[in-house]
Tab-separated table of N, CA and C and ligand atoms in Angstrom:
chain	number	residue	atom	x	y	z
A	1	MET	N	-3.755	14.420	3.722
A	1	MET	CA	-4.177	13.364	4.667
A	1	MET	C	-5.066	12.351	3.936
A	2	PRO	N	-4.669	11.059	3.879
A	2	PRO	CA	-5.515	10.074	3.187
A	2	PRO	C	-6.876	9.923	3.864
A	3	THR	N	-7.841	9.430	3.101
A	3	THR	CA	-9.194	9.236	3.635
A	3	THR	C	-9.228	8.030	4.571
A	4	ILE	N	-9.778	8.253	5.771
A	4	ILE	CA	-9.912	7.159	6.749
A	4	ILE	C	-11.410	6.904	6.947
A	5	ILE	N	-11.797	5.631	6.846
A	5	ILE	CA	-13.206	5.247	6.984
A	5	ILE	C	-13.355	4.274	8.160
A	6	HIS	N	-14.384	4.542	8.982
A	6	HIS	CA	-14.702	3.636	10.088
A	6	HIS	C	-15.569	2.472	9.594
A	7	LEU	N	-15.701	1.463	10.469
A	7	LEU	CA	-16.494	0.274	10.129
A	7	LEU	C	-17.933	0.616	9.752
A	8	ASP	N	-18.489	1.670	10.371
A	8	ASP	CA	-19.881	2.048	10.064
A	8	ASP	C	-19.971	2.928	8.823
A	9	GLY	N	-18.854	3.113	8.113
A	9	GLY	CA	-18.864	3.895	6.877
A	9	GLY	C	-18.586	5.371	7.089
A	10	ARG	N	-18.450	5.776	8.365
A	10	ARG	CA	-18.208	7.195	8.639
A	10	ARG	C	-16.800	7.584	8.217
A	11	ARG	N	-16.717	8.688	7.465
A	11	ARG	CA	-15.423	9.189	7.014
A	11	ARG	C	-14.871	10.148	8.065
A	12	VAL	N	-13.609	9.962	8.429
A	12	VAL	CA	-13.005	10.833	9.444
A	12	VAL	C	-12.763	12.206	8.823
A	13	GLN	N	-13.399	13.217	9.401
A	13	GLN	CA	-13.267	14.587	8.873
A	13	GLN	C	-12.329	15.422	9.742
A	14	ASP	N	-12.296	15.061	11.028
A	14	ASP	CA	-11.557	15.876	11.991
A	14	ASP	C	-10.071	15.497	11.941
A	15	PRO	N	-9.213	16.463	11.577
A	15	PRO	CA	-7.780	16.154	11.500
A	15	PRO	C	-7.217	15.597	12.805
A	16	ALA	N	-7.762	16.056	13.942
A	16	ALA	CA	-7.250	15.560	15.232
A	16	ALA	C	-7.604	14.086	15.418
A	17	GLU	N	-8.814	13.706	14.961
A	17	GLU	CA	-9.206	12.289	15.060
A	17	GLU	C	-8.339	11.441	14.132
A	18	ALA	N	-8.107	11.948	12.910
A	18	ALA	CA	-7.258	11.216	11.954
A	18	ALA	C	-5.851	11.038	12.529
A	19	ALA	N	-5.330	12.108	13.113
A	19	ALA	CA	-3.972	12.043	13.674
A	19	ALA	C	-3.910	11.038	14.820
A	20	ALA	N	-4.986	10.975	15.629
A	20	ALA	CA	-5.003	10.039	16.766
A	20	ALA	C	-5.013	8.590	16.266
A	21	ILE	N	-5.778	8.328	15.204
A	21	ILE	CA	-5.831	6.959	14.649
A	21	ILE	C	-4.459	6.579	14.086
A	22	ILE	N	-3.886	7.494	13.334
A	22	ILE	CA	-2.580	7.220	12.718
A	22	ILE	C	-1.526	6.979	13.798
A	23	GLN	N	-1.599	7.783	14.857
A	23	GLN	CA	-0.631	7.621	15.944
A	23	GLN	C	-0.835	6.296	16.674
A	24	SER	N	-2.098	5.910	16.896
A	24	SER	CA	-2.341	4.664	17.639
A	24	SER	C	-1.836	3.446	16.861
A	25	LEU	N	-1.778	3.583	15.539
A	25	LEU	CA	-1.285	2.477	14.702
A	25	LEU	C	0.225	2.560	14.488
A	26	GLY	N	0.814	3.678	14.869
A	26	GLY	CA	2.251	3.870	14.650
A	26	GLY	C	2.603	4.103	13.193
A	27	LEU	N	1.603	4.539	12.421
A	27	LEU	CA	1.844	4.752	10.986
A	27	LEU	C	2.606	6.052	10.748
A	28	THR	N	3.377	6.064	9.665
A	28	THR	CA	3.918	7.313	9.152
A	28	THR	C	3.132	7.619	7.898
A	29	VAL	N	2.566	8.807	7.820
A	29	VAL	CA	1.803	9.183	6.625
A	29	VAL	C	2.338	10.517	6.126
A	30	ALA	N	2.730	10.542	4.856
A	30	ALA	CA	3.263	11.787	4.296
A	30	ALA	C	2.806	11.904	2.856
A	31	GLY	N	2.837	13.104	2.352
A	31	GLY	CA	2.490	13.331	0.950
A	31	GLY	C	3.748	13.732	0.201
A	32	LEU	N	3.984	13.074	-0.920
A	32	LEU	CA	5.182	13.384	-1.714
A	32	LEU	C	4.742	14.108	-2.982
A	33	ASP	N	5.487	15.107	-3.367
A	33	ASP	CA	5.184	15.835	-4.597
A	33	ASP	C	5.699	15.012	-5.781
A	34	LEU	N	4.789	14.205	-6.342
A	34	LEU	CA	5.225	13.311	-7.431
A	34	LEU	C	5.587	14.096	-8.679
A	35	ALA	N	4.993	15.285	-8.845
A	35	ALA	CA	5.333	16.079	-10.027
A	35	ALA	C	6.817	16.464	-9.974
A	36	ALA	N	7.311	16.679	-8.758
A	36	ALA	CA	8.726	17.036	-8.615
A	36	ALA	C	9.616	15.792	-8.668
A	37	ALA	N	9.137	14.701	-8.055
A	37	ALA	CA	9.967	13.486	-7.961
A	37	ALA	C	9.553	12.457	-8.995
A	38	ALA	N	8.658	12.838	-9.930
A	38	ALA	CA	7.972	11.879	-10.805
A	38	ALA	C	8.920	10.986	-11.591
A	39	PRO	N	8.669	9.689	-11.545
A	39	PRO	CA	9.510	8.784	-12.320
A	39	PRO	C	9.235	8.951	-13.817
A	40	THR	N	10.252	9.278	-14.565
A	40	THR	CA	10.074	9.460	-16.009
A	40	THR	C	9.663	8.151	-16.677
A	41	GLU	N	9.917	7.030	-16.009
A	41	GLU	CA	9.649	5.721	-16.610
A	41	GLU	C	8.224	5.233	-16.362
A	42	LEU	N	7.419	6.009	-15.655
A	42	LEU	CA	6.101	5.509	-15.258
A	42	LEU	C	5.094	5.488	-16.410
A	43	GLU	N	5.192	6.466	-17.292
A	43	GLU	CA	4.183	6.605	-18.347
A	43	GLU	C	4.044	5.340	-19.209
A	44	PRO	N	5.153	4.735	-19.684
A	44	PRO	CA	5.001	3.507	-20.477
A	44	PRO	C	4.380	2.349	-19.685
A	45	VAL	N	4.635	2.325	-18.391
A	45	VAL	CA	4.047	1.270	-17.552
A	45	VAL	C	2.533	1.420	-17.532
A	46	LEU	N	2.080	2.662	-17.382
A	46	LEU	CA	0.637	2.912	-17.321
A	46	LEU	C	-0.003	2.649	-18.675
A	47	ARG	N	0.687	3.042	-19.734
A	47	ARG	CA	0.115	2.875	-21.077
A	47	ARG	C	-0.010	1.391	-21.428
A	48	ARG	N	1.045	0.643	-21.137
A	48	ARG	CA	1.056	-0.782	-21.517
A	48	ARG	C	0.493	-1.669	-20.411
A	49	GLN	N	0.260	-1.083	-19.232
A	49	GLN	CA	-0.226	-1.833	-18.067
A	49	GLN	C	0.656	-3.057	-17.812
A	50	ARG	N	1.941	-2.806	-17.903
A	50	ARG	CA	2.919	-3.891	-17.678
A	50	ARG	C	4.216	-3.290	-17.169
A	51	LEU	N	4.824	-3.987	-16.230
A	51	LEU	CA	6.073	-3.477	-15.655
A	51	LEU	C	7.195	-4.469	-15.934
A	52	ASP	N	8.243	-4.005	-16.652
A	52	ASP	CA	9.422	-4.842	-16.870
A	52	ASP	C	10.417	-4.599	-15.738
A	53	ASN	N	11.264	-5.598	-15.463
A	53	ASN	CA	12.223	-5.456	-14.363
A	53	ASN	C	13.131	-4.247	-14.533
A	54	TRP	N	13.634	-4.071	-15.758
A	54	TRP	CA	14.567	-2.963	-15.949
A	54	TRP	C	13.867	-1.629	-15.744
A	55	ARG	N	12.566	-1.571	-16.084
A	55	ARG	CA	11.842	-0.312	-15.895
A	55	ARG	C	11.581	-0.063	-14.406
A	56	ALA	N	11.343	-1.146	-13.665
A	56	ALA	CA	11.190	-1.005	-12.207
A	56	ALA	C	12.472	-0.414	-11.620
A	57	GLU	N	13.608	-0.905	-12.099
A	57	GLU	CA	14.893	-0.375	-11.604
A	57	GLU	C	15.038	1.097	-11.956
A	58	ALA	N	14.596	1.466	-13.170
A	58	ALA	CA	14.696	2.868	-13.598
A	58	ALA	C	13.799	3.757	-12.733
A	59	ILE	N	12.594	3.257	-12.398
A	59	ILE	CA	11.686	4.029	-11.540
A	59	ILE	C	12.324	4.243	-10.162
A	60	LEU	N	12.925	3.171	-9.619
A	60	LEU	CA	13.551	3.279	-8.300
A	60	LEU	C	14.730	4.251	-8.344
A	61	ALA	N	15.495	4.196	-9.434
A	61	ALA	CA	16.642	5.106	-9.564
A	61	ALA	C	16.158	6.547	-9.636
A	62	ASP	N	15.073	6.750	-10.378
A	62	ASP	CA	14.484	8.084	-10.519
A	62	ASP	C	14.082	8.677	-9.176
A	63	LEU	N	13.566	7.804	-8.309
A	63	LEU	CA	13.022	8.257	-7.026
A	63	LEU	C	14.050	8.215	-5.889
A	64	ALA	N	15.278	7.841	-6.233
A	64	ALA	CA	16.265	7.564	-5.179
A	64	ALA	C	16.343	8.671	-4.135
A	65	ASN	N	16.329	9.910	-4.583
A	65	ASN	CA	16.494	11.015	-3.628
A	65	ASN	C	15.248	11.270	-2.803
A	66	ALA	N	14.100	10.777	-3.269
A	66	ALA	CA	12.839	11.056	-2.567
A	66	ALA	C	12.507	9.973	-1.546
A	67	LEU	N	13.181	8.820	-1.632
A	67	LEU	CA	12.821	7.697	-0.763
A	67	LEU	C	13.659	7.707	0.508
A	68	PRO	N	13.044	7.325	1.642
A	68	PRO	CA	13.820	7.302	2.878
A	68	PRO	C	14.940	6.270	2.809
A	69	PRO	N	16.093	6.585	3.395
A	69	PRO	CA	17.226	5.640	3.355
A	69	PRO	C	17.074	4.549	4.419
A	70	GLY	N	17.929	3.527	4.316
A	70	GLY	CA	18.033	2.545	5.397
A	70	GLY	C	17.130	1.337	5.255
A	71	TYR	N	16.590	1.099	4.066
A	71	TYR	CA	15.739	-0.080	3.857
A	71	TYR	C	16.500	-1.089	3.000
A	72	ALA	N	16.453	-2.361	3.435
A	72	ALA	CA	17.297	-3.380	2.796
A	72	ALA	C	16.750	-3.832	1.444
A	73	GLY	N	15.431	-3.932	1.366
A	73	GLY	CA	14.836	-4.451	0.130
A	73	GLY	C	13.874	-3.439	-0.451
A	74	ARG	N	13.643	-3.546	-1.745
A	74	ARG	CA	12.703	-2.624	-2.382
A	74	ARG	C	12.242	-3.214	-3.693
A	75	ASP	N	11.047	-2.844	-4.080
A	75	ASP	CA	10.562	-3.229	-5.401
A	75	ASP	C	9.496	-2.239	-5.849
A	76	VAL	N	9.019	-2.450	-7.063
A	76	VAL	CA	7.867	-1.688	-7.543
A	76	VAL	C	6.801	-2.723	-7.871
A	77	VAL	N	5.634	-2.568	-7.267
A	77	VAL	CA	4.538	-3.481	-7.571
A	77	VAL	C	3.585	-2.736	-8.508
A	78	ALA	N	3.197	-3.418	-9.580
A	78	ALA	CA	2.296	-2.807	-10.566
A	78	ALA	C	1.173	-3.793	-10.843
A	79	LEU	N	-0.024	-3.441	-10.430
A	79	LEU	CA	-1.185	-4.325	-10.593
A	79	LEU	C	-2.217	-3.632	-11.465
A	80	PHE	N	-2.657	-4.361	-12.495
A	80	PHE	CA	-3.654	-3.846	-13.426
A	80	PHE	C	-4.731	-4.925	-13.602
A	81	PRO	N	-5.894	-4.535	-14.144
A	81	PRO	CA	-6.959	-5.545	-14.272
A	81	PRO	C	-6.506	-6.802	-15.010
A	82	ASP	N	-5.579	-6.681	-15.967
A	82	ASP	CA	-5.152	-7.851	-16.747
A	82	ASP	C	-3.868	-8.497	-16.241
A	83	THR	N	-3.368	-8.063	-15.087
A	83	THR	CA	-2.138	-8.657	-14.553
A	83	THR	C	-2.337	-10.163	-14.334
A	84	ASP	N	-1.367	-10.948	-14.814
A	84	ASP	CA	-1.441	-12.401	-14.618
A	84	ASP	C	-1.575	-12.716	-13.125
A	85	GLY	N	-2.518	-13.570	-12.800
A	85	GLY	CA	-2.659	-14.033	-11.418
A	85	GLY	C	-3.134	-12.964	-10.446
A	86	LEU	N	-3.779	-11.906	-10.990
A	86	LEU	CA	-4.170	-10.788	-10.115
A	86	LEU	C	-5.011	-11.260	-8.927
A	87	ASP	N	-5.969	-12.152	-9.182
A	87	ASP	CA	-6.856	-12.539	-8.076
A	87	ASP	C	-6.095	-13.247	-6.957
A	88	SER	N	-5.114	-14.081	-7.322
A	88	SER	CA	-4.393	-14.761	-6.231
A	88	SER	C	-3.439	-13.804	-5.521
A	89	ILE	N	-2.895	-12.815	-6.268
A	89	ILE	CA	-2.060	-11.796	-5.605
A	89	ILE	C	-2.920	-11.024	-4.601
A	90	LEU	N	-4.112	-10.635	-5.050
A	90	LEU	CA	-4.991	-9.853	-4.164
A	90	LEU	C	-5.479	-10.688	-2.985
A	91	ALA	N	-5.676	-11.972	-3.223
A	91	ALA	CA	-6.120	-12.835	-2.112
A	91	ALA	C	-5.052	-12.888	-1.015
A	92	ALA	N	-3.781	-12.851	-1.411
A	92	ALA	CA	-2.697	-12.874	-0.409
A	92	ALA	C	-2.664	-11.578	0.394
A	93	PHE	N	-3.040	-10.464	-0.241
A	93	PHE	CA	-3.037	-9.173	0.462
A	93	PHE	C	-4.286	-8.972	1.317
A	94	HIS	N	-5.416	-9.550	0.846
A	94	HIS	CA	-6.700	-9.258	1.490
A	94	HIS	C	-7.006	-10.276	2.588
A	95	ARG	N	-6.021	-10.482	3.445
A	95	ARG	CA	-6.138	-11.301	4.655
A	95	ARG	C	-5.363	-10.573	5.729
A	96	THR	N	-5.887	-10.534	6.953
A	96	THR	CA	-5.133	-9.811	7.979
A	96	THR	C	-3.785	-10.484	8.201
A	97	HIS	N	-2.758	-9.625	8.244
A	97	HIS	CA	-1.400	-10.118	8.425
A	97	HIS	C	-0.536	-9.051	9.063
A	98	VAL	N	0.640	-9.468	9.478
A	98	VAL	CA	1.661	-8.515	9.947
A	98	VAL	C	2.929	-8.793	9.167
A	99	HIS	N	3.802	-7.790	9.159
A	99	HIS	CA	5.155	-7.969	8.636
A	99	HIS	C	6.113	-7.866	9.822
A	100	ASP	N	7.232	-8.577	9.745
A	100	ASP	CA	8.220	-8.496	10.820
A	100	ASP	C	9.146	-7.302	10.631
A	101	ASP	N	8.974	-6.600	9.531
A	101	ASP	CA	9.778	-5.446	9.159
A	101	ASP	C	8.939	-4.186	9.177
A	102	ASP	N	9.579	-3.056	9.445
A	102	ASP	CA	8.957	-1.777	9.079
A	102	ASP	C	8.940	-1.725	7.555
A	103	GLU	N	7.823	-1.292	6.995
A	103	GLU	CA	7.741	-1.239	5.534
A	103	GLU	C	7.171	0.096	5.089
A	104	ILE	N	7.624	0.566	3.937
A	104	ILE	CA	7.151	1.836	3.365
A	104	ILE	C	6.463	1.533	2.045
A	105	ARG	N	5.359	2.223	1.817
A	105	ARG	CA	4.678	2.149	0.513
A	105	ARG	C	4.522	3.568	-0.019
A	106	LEU	N	4.929	3.779	-1.262
A	106	LEU	CA	4.705	5.068	-1.922
A	106	LEU	C	3.841	4.802	-3.149
A	107	ILE	N	2.656	5.365	-3.158
A	107	ILE	CA	1.730	5.130	-4.272
A	107	ILE	C	2.100	6.062	-5.425
A	108	LEU	N	2.315	5.460	-6.604
A	108	LEU	CA	2.701	6.234	-7.792
A	108	LEU	C	1.524	6.431	-8.747
A	109	ALA	N	0.621	5.446	-8.793
A	109	ALA	CA	-0.521	5.528	-9.714
A	109	ALA	C	-1.618	4.609	-9.199
A	110	GLY	N	-2.844	4.855	-9.678
A	110	GLY	CA	-3.973	4.049	-9.224
A	110	GLY	C	-4.316	4.382	-7.785
A	111	GLU	N	-4.933	3.439	-7.121
A	111	GLU	CA	-5.237	3.648	-5.698
A	111	GLU	C	-5.453	2.300	-5.031
A	112	GLY	N	-5.431	2.339	-3.707
A	112	GLY	CA	-5.646	1.116	-2.944
A	112	GLY	C	-6.174	1.476	-1.570
A	113	VAL	N	-6.475	0.438	-0.818
A	113	VAL	CA	-7.029	0.637	0.523
A	113	VAL	C	-6.273	-0.268	1.496
A	114	PHE	N	-5.676	0.362	2.500
A	114	PHE	CA	-5.090	-0.395	3.600
A	114	PHE	C	-6.114	-0.453	4.732
A	115	GLY	N	-6.362	-1.651	5.229
A	115	GLY	CA	-7.222	-1.806	6.401
A	115	GLY	C	-6.345	-2.123	7.597
A	116	PHE	N	-6.741	-1.625	8.743
A	116	PHE	CA	-5.940	-1.840	9.955
A	116	PHE	C	-6.832	-2.282	11.112
A	117	VAL	N	-6.267	-3.154	11.947
A	117	VAL	CA	-6.905	-3.509	13.216
A	117	VAL	C	-6.284	-2.594	14.278
A	118	LEU	N	-7.128	-1.785	14.908
A	118	LEU	CA	-6.641	-0.846	15.927
A	118	LEU	C	-6.336	-1.600	17.222
A	119	PRO	N	-5.531	-0.998	18.086
A	119	PRO	CA	-5.185	-1.674	19.353
A	119	PRO	C	-6.410	-2.092	20.163
A	120	ASP	N	-7.536	-1.356	20.030
A	120	ASP	CA	-8.740	-1.728	20.801
A	120	ASP	C	-9.625	-2.721	20.039
A	121	GLY	N	-9.159	-3.225	18.896
A	121	GLY	CA	-9.917	-4.225	18.138
A	121	GLY	C	-10.795	-3.628	17.057
A	122	ASP	N	-11.025	-2.326	17.116
A	122	ASP	CA	-11.782	-1.651	16.060
A	122	ASP	C	-10.987	-1.750	14.744
A	123	GLN	N	-11.632	-1.450	13.645
A	123	GLN	CA	-10.948	-1.513	12.343
A	123	GLN	C	-11.215	-0.236	11.561
A	124	VAL	N	-10.240	0.187	10.768
A	124	VAL	CA	-10.419	1.338	9.869
A	124	VAL	C	-9.817	0.973	8.522
A	125	GLU	N	-10.277	1.673	7.489
A	125	GLU	CA	-9.649	1.544	6.176
A	125	GLU	C	-9.148	2.912	5.733
A	126	ILE	N	-7.978	2.913	5.119
A	126	ILE	CA	-7.342	4.156	4.683
A	126	ILE	C	-7.075	4.045	3.179
A	127	THR	N	-7.690	4.943	2.422
A	127	THR	CA	-7.499	4.929	0.967
A	127	THR	C	-6.239	5.714	0.625
A	128	VAL	N	-5.401	5.112	-0.210
A	128	VAL	CA	-4.147	5.763	-0.594
A	128	VAL	C	-4.136	6.025	-2.099
A	129	VAL	N	-3.640	7.198	-2.447
A	129	VAL	CA	-3.645	7.663	-3.840
A	129	VAL	C	-2.236	8.149	-4.190
A	130	PRO	N	-2.003	8.460	-5.467
A	130	PRO	CA	-0.640	8.857	-5.873
A	130	PRO	C	-0.069	9.991	-5.011
A	131	GLY	N	1.156	9.785	-4.586
A	131	GLY	CA	1.849	10.752	-3.734
A	131	GLY	C	1.790	10.376	-2.264
A	132	ASP	N	0.860	9.473	-1.887
A	132	ASP	CA	0.781	9.063	-0.479
A	132	ASP	C	1.932	8.115	-0.145
A	133	LEU	N	2.632	8.442	0.921
A	133	LEU	CA	3.705	7.578	1.423
A	133	LEU	C	3.279	7.120	2.816
A	134	VAL	N	3.182	5.802	2.969
A	134	VAL	CA	2.695	5.236	4.235
A	134	VAL	C	3.765	4.303	4.793
A	135	GLY	N	4.133	4.527	6.041
A	135	GLY	CA	5.056	3.628	6.734
A	135	GLY	C	4.254	2.742	7.664
A	136	VAL	N	4.325	1.438	7.428
A	136	VAL	CA	3.586	0.473	8.263
A	136	VAL	C	4.611	-0.189	9.192
A	137	PRO	N	4.467	0.014	10.517
A	137	PRO	CA	5.477	-0.560	11.406
A	137	PRO	C	5.358	-2.073	11.524
A	138	ALA	N	6.473	-2.710	11.864
A	138	ALA	CA	6.467	-4.151	12.119
A	138	ALA	C	5.375	-4.465	13.130
A	139	GLY	N	4.615	-5.513	12.850
A	139	GLY	CA	3.617	-5.966	13.821
A	139	GLY	C	2.263	-5.301	13.701
A	140	ALA	N	2.110	-4.300	12.834
A	140	ALA	CA	0.793	-3.656	12.681
A	140	ALA	C	-0.096	-4.573	11.845
A	141	GLU	N	-1.214	-4.967	12.445
A	141	GLU	CA	-2.087	-5.939	11.782
A	141	GLU	C	-2.910	-5.219	10.714
A	142	HIS	N	-2.817	-5.683	9.487
A	142	HIS	CA	-3.461	-4.957	8.378
A	142	HIS	C	-3.793	-5.885	7.224
A	143	TRP	N	-4.460	-5.305	6.226
A	143	TRP	CA	-4.708	-5.969	4.948
A	143	TRP	C	-4.644	-4.909	3.867
A	144	PHE	N	-4.724	-5.334	2.633
A	144	PHE	CA	-4.706	-4.376	1.514
A	144	PHE	C	-5.658	-4.891	0.452
A	145	ARG	N	-6.373	-3.949	-0.176
A	145	ARG	CA	-7.231	-4.340	-1.293
A	145	ARG	C	-7.207	-3.237	-2.337
A	146	LEU	N	-7.612	-3.592	-3.530
A	146	LEU	CA	-7.740	-2.594	-4.587
A	146	LEU	C	-9.164	-2.052	-4.608
A	147	THR	N	-9.330	-0.908	-5.259
A	147	THR	CA	-10.667	-0.354	-5.477
A	147	THR	C	-11.154	-0.855	-6.847
A	148	GLU	N	-12.281	-0.306	-7.291
A	148	GLU	CA	-12.902	-0.813	-8.528
A	148	GLU	C	-11.993	-0.744	-9.742
A	149	SER	N	-11.082	0.211	-9.753
A	149	SER	CA	-10.198	0.345	-10.939
A	149	SER	C	-9.199	-0.806	-11.024
A	150	ARG	N	-9.046	-1.534	-9.935
A	150	ARG	CA	-8.108	-2.678	-9.863
A	150	ARG	C	-6.731	-2.300	-10.430
A	151	THR	N	-6.284	-1.127	-10.031
A	151	THR	CA	-5.001	-0.628	-10.539
A	151	THR	C	-4.228	0.051	-9.419
A	152	VAL	N	-2.985	-0.365	-9.238
A	152	VAL	CA	-2.090	0.379	-8.358
A	152	VAL	C	-0.651	0.147	-8.815
A	153	VAL	N	0.128	1.219	-8.755
A	153	VAL	CA	1.579	1.104	-8.936
A	153	VAL	C	2.190	1.735	-7.694
A	154	ALA	N	3.051	1.001	-7.026
A	154	ALA	CA	3.605	1.502	-5.762
A	154	ALA	C	5.033	1.030	-5.591
A	155	VAL	N	5.835	1.893	-4.972
A	155	VAL	CA	7.172	1.493	-4.530
A	155	VAL	C	7.032	0.909	-3.135
A	156	ARG	N	7.734	-0.197	-2.890
A	156	ARG	CA	7.694	-0.811	-1.560
A	156	ARG	C	9.126	-0.919	-1.033
A	157	LEU	N	9.317	-0.474	0.186
A	157	LEU	CA	10.617	-0.605	0.846
A	157	LEU	C	10.448	-1.543	2.023
A	158	PHE	N	11.369	-2.494	2.138
A	158	PHE	CA	11.303	-3.509	3.204
A	158	PHE	C	12.494	-3.306	4.144
A	159	GLY	N	12.206	-3.295	5.453
A	159	GLY	CA	13.242	-2.963	6.435
A	159	GLY	C	14.461	-3.848	6.375
A	160	THR	N	14.267	-5.156	6.570
A	160	THR	CA	15.419	-6.062	6.552
A	160	THR	C	15.228	-7.205	5.556
A	161	ASN	N	13.973	-7.537	5.258
A	161	ASN	CA	13.729	-8.609	4.285
A	161	ASN	C	13.994	-8.101	2.868
A	162	PRO	N	14.413	-8.990	1.983
A	162	PRO	CA	14.626	-8.555	0.602
A	162	PRO	C	13.326	-8.366	-0.165
A	163	ASP	N	12.242	-8.946	0.335
A	163	ASP	CA	11.002	-8.897	-0.439
A	163	ASP	C	9.798	-8.973	0.500
A	164	TRP	N	8.598	-9.058	-0.091
A	164	TRP	CA	7.358	-9.031	0.690
A	164	TRP	C	7.156	-10.348	1.432
A	165	ARG	N	7.045	-10.281	2.740
A	165	ARG	CA	6.758	-11.475	3.554
A	165	ARG	C	5.695	-11.121	4.568
A	166	ALA	N	4.731	-12.036	4.712
A	166	ALA	CA	3.622	-11.764	5.634
A	166	ALA	C	3.469	-12.927	6.598
A	167	ARG	N	3.051	-12.593	7.823
A	167	ARG	CA	2.591	-13.628	8.761
A	167	ARG	C	1.111	-13.393	8.938
A	168	TYR	N	0.321	-14.377	8.521
A	168	TYR	CA	-1.130	-14.187	8.569
A	168	TYR	C	-1.644	-14.362	9.991
A	169	THR	N	-2.515	-13.434	10.378
A	169	THR	CA	-3.164	-13.530	11.684
A	169	THR	C	-4.608	-13.997	11.508
A	170	ASP	N	-5.147	-13.661	10.330
A	170	ASP	CA	-6.506	-14.063	9.956
A	170	ASP	C	-7.581	-13.577	10.923
A	171	THR	N	-7.333	-12.461	11.574
A	171	THR	CA	-8.423	-11.769	12.276
A	171	THR	C	-9.490	-11.448	11.231
A	172	PRO	N	-10.757	-11.782	11.511
A	172	PRO	CA	-11.779	-11.515	10.487
A	172	PRO	C	-11.868	-10.035	10.131
A	173	ILE	N	-11.936	-9.763	8.835
A	173	ILE	CA	-12.124	-8.400	8.359
A	173	ILE	C	-13.615	-8.098	8.463
A	174	ARG	N	-13.932	-7.016	9.183
A	174	ARG	CA	-15.348	-6.728	9.462
A	174	ARG	C	-15.971	-5.748	8.473
A	175	PHE	N	-15.184	-5.257	7.528
A	175	PHE	CA	-15.767	-4.366	6.519
A	175	PHE	C	-16.589	-5.206	5.536
A	176	PRO	N	-17.727	-4.675	5.099
A	176	PRO	CA	-18.617	-5.449	4.223
A	176	PRO	C	-18.204	-5.386	2.751
A	177	HIS	N	-17.103	-6.031	2.374
A	177	HIS	CA	-16.746	-6.088	0.949
A	177	HIS	C	-16.038	-7.392	0.678
B	201	LIG	C1	0.337	-0.986	-2.478
B	201	LIG	S1	1.492	-2.106	-1.945
B	201	LIG	C2	0.750	-3.705	-2.144
B	201	LIG	C3	0.336	-4.345	-0.877
B	201	LIG	C4	1.468	-4.617	0.050
B	201	LIG	O1	2.606	-4.522	-0.299
B	201	LIG	C5	1.195	-4.996	1.398
B	201	LIG	O2	2.198	-5.023	2.242
B	201	LIG	C6	-0.007	-5.364	1.859
B	201	LIG	O3	-0.118	-5.674	3.124
């Protein structure tokens, strides 16, 4: 179960509370055994902190049996401290937005934080680490940010769109960061 943090910094410890939050957001949260499904192509990406297109394809092929079927688009996003344009990429993620598609994220390396606006207007942040698979339903208002390591490698599946598309809602993010 990924770590869920409330606006006041309280970490959700009670599995029933975590399950209620996840259910209210319509999220799918699962843990994948990356050691079993591990992409053989990931190590050079981490070492060189760079992802080539052909290697992204190899990673996706490696994981083919572990990924849910029925998604039209997919990619591998790899962000490292030296990634070209990292700050503008992160600025696009760190604004409240929705997607018109159901989308899946599988974290392969590094870590990140998804923030969500709950139906009652409250907000939570959920830290995701390697092996975490998160399904974000169409219309769920959220944002994404990196942690101090500024590193994440993740597979993204898009329901009907070929690539990442966001509609910004710009609800103010109330977390102090
Ligand atoms: C870890 S995936 C990168 C962020 C992303 O794809 C997304 O949809 C943010 O809202």
